[in-house]
CSV table of C-alpha atoms in Angstrom, one decimal:
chain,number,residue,atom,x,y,z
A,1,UNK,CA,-7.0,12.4,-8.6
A,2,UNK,CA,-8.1,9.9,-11.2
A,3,UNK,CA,-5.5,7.8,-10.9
A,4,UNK,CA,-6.2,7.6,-7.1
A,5,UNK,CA,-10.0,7.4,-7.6
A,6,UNK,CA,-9.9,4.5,-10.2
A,7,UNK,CA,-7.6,2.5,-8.2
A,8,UNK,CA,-9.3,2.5,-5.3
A,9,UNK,CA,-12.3,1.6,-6.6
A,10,UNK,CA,-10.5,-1.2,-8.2
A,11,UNK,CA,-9.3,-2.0,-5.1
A,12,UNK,CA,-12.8,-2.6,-3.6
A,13,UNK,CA,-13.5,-5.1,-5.9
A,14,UNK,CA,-13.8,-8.7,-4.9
A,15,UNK,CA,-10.5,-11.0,-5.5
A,16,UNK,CA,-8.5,-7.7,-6.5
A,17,UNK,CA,-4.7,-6.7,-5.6
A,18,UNK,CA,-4.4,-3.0,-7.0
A,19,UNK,CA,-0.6,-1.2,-6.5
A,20,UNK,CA,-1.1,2.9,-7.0
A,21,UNK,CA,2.5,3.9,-7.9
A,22,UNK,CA,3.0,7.7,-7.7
A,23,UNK,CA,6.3,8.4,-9.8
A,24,UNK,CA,5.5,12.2,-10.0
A,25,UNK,CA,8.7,13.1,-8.0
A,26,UNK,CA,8.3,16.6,-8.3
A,27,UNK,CA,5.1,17.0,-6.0
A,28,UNK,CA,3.8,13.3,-5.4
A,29,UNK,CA,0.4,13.7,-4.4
A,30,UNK,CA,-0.7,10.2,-3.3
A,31,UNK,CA,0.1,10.2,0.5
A,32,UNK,CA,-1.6,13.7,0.7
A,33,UNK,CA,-4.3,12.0,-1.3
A,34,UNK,CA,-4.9,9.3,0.7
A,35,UNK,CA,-3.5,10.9,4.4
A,36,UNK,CA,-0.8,8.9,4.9
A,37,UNK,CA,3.0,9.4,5.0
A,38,UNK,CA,5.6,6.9,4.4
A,39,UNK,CA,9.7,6.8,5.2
A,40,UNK,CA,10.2,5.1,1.6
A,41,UNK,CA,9.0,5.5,-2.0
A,42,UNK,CA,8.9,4.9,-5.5
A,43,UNK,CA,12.9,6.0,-6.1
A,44,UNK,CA,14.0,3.6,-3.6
A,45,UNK,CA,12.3,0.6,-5.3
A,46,UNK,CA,13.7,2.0,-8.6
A,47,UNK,CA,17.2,2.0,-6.9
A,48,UNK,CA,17.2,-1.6,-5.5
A,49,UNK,CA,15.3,-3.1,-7.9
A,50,UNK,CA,18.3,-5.9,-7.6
A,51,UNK,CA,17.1,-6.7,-4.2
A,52,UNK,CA,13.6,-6.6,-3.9
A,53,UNK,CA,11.7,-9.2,-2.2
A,54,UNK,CA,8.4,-10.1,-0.9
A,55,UNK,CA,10.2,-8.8,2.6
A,56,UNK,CA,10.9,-5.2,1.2
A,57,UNK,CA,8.4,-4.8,-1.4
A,58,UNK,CA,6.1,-4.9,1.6
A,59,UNK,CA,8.3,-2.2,3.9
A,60,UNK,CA,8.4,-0.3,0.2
A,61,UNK,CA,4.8,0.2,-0.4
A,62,UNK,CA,2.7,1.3,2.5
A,63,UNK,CA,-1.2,-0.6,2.8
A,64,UNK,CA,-4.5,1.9,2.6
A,65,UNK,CA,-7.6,-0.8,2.9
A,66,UNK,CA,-7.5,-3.2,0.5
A,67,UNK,CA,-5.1,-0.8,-2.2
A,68,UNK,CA,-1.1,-0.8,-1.9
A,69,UNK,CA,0.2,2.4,-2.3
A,70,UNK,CA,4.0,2.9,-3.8
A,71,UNK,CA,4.4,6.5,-2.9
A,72,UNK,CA,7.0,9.7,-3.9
A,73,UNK,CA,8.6,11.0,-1.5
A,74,UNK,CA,8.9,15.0,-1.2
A,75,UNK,CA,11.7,16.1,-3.4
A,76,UNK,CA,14.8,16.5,-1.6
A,77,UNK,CA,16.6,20.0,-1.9
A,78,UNK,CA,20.4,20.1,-2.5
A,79,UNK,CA,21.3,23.4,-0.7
A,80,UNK,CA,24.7,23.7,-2.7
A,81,UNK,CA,22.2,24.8,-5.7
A,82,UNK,CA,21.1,28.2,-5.6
């Protein structure tokens, strides 16, 4: 909650651009923080790092106000493991 706190606060700044990247893949917090949910996260920038863009850096990070948020998405569960 620091994190999130801090960088928004940033955020409301004059003349500021502030990314909040939440690379806690185990329970990634941010979107629950903040209320919002997003289809992609921090693992697929990580994973096509090769091909990012202006065009998918913005369909990447998902915009709260004034602060960009890079988010984590739920862990997924591979039911083979048990």
């Amino acid at each position: 909650t620091l994190a999130a706190n801090f960088a928004w606060a940033l955020s409301e700044q004059p003349n500021q651009n502030v990314l909040l990247a939440d690379a806690d893949f185990s329970s990634g917090t941010t979107g629950f923080f903040f209320n919002i949910e997003h289809a992609f996260g921090f693992s697929d920038a990580a994973h096509n790092d090769h091909a990012l863009d202006e065009e998918s850096w913005t369909r990447l990070t998902k915009k709260h106000r004034k602060l960009d948020l890079l988010l984590s998405r739920a862990p997924i569960v591979d039911p083979e493991i048990n």
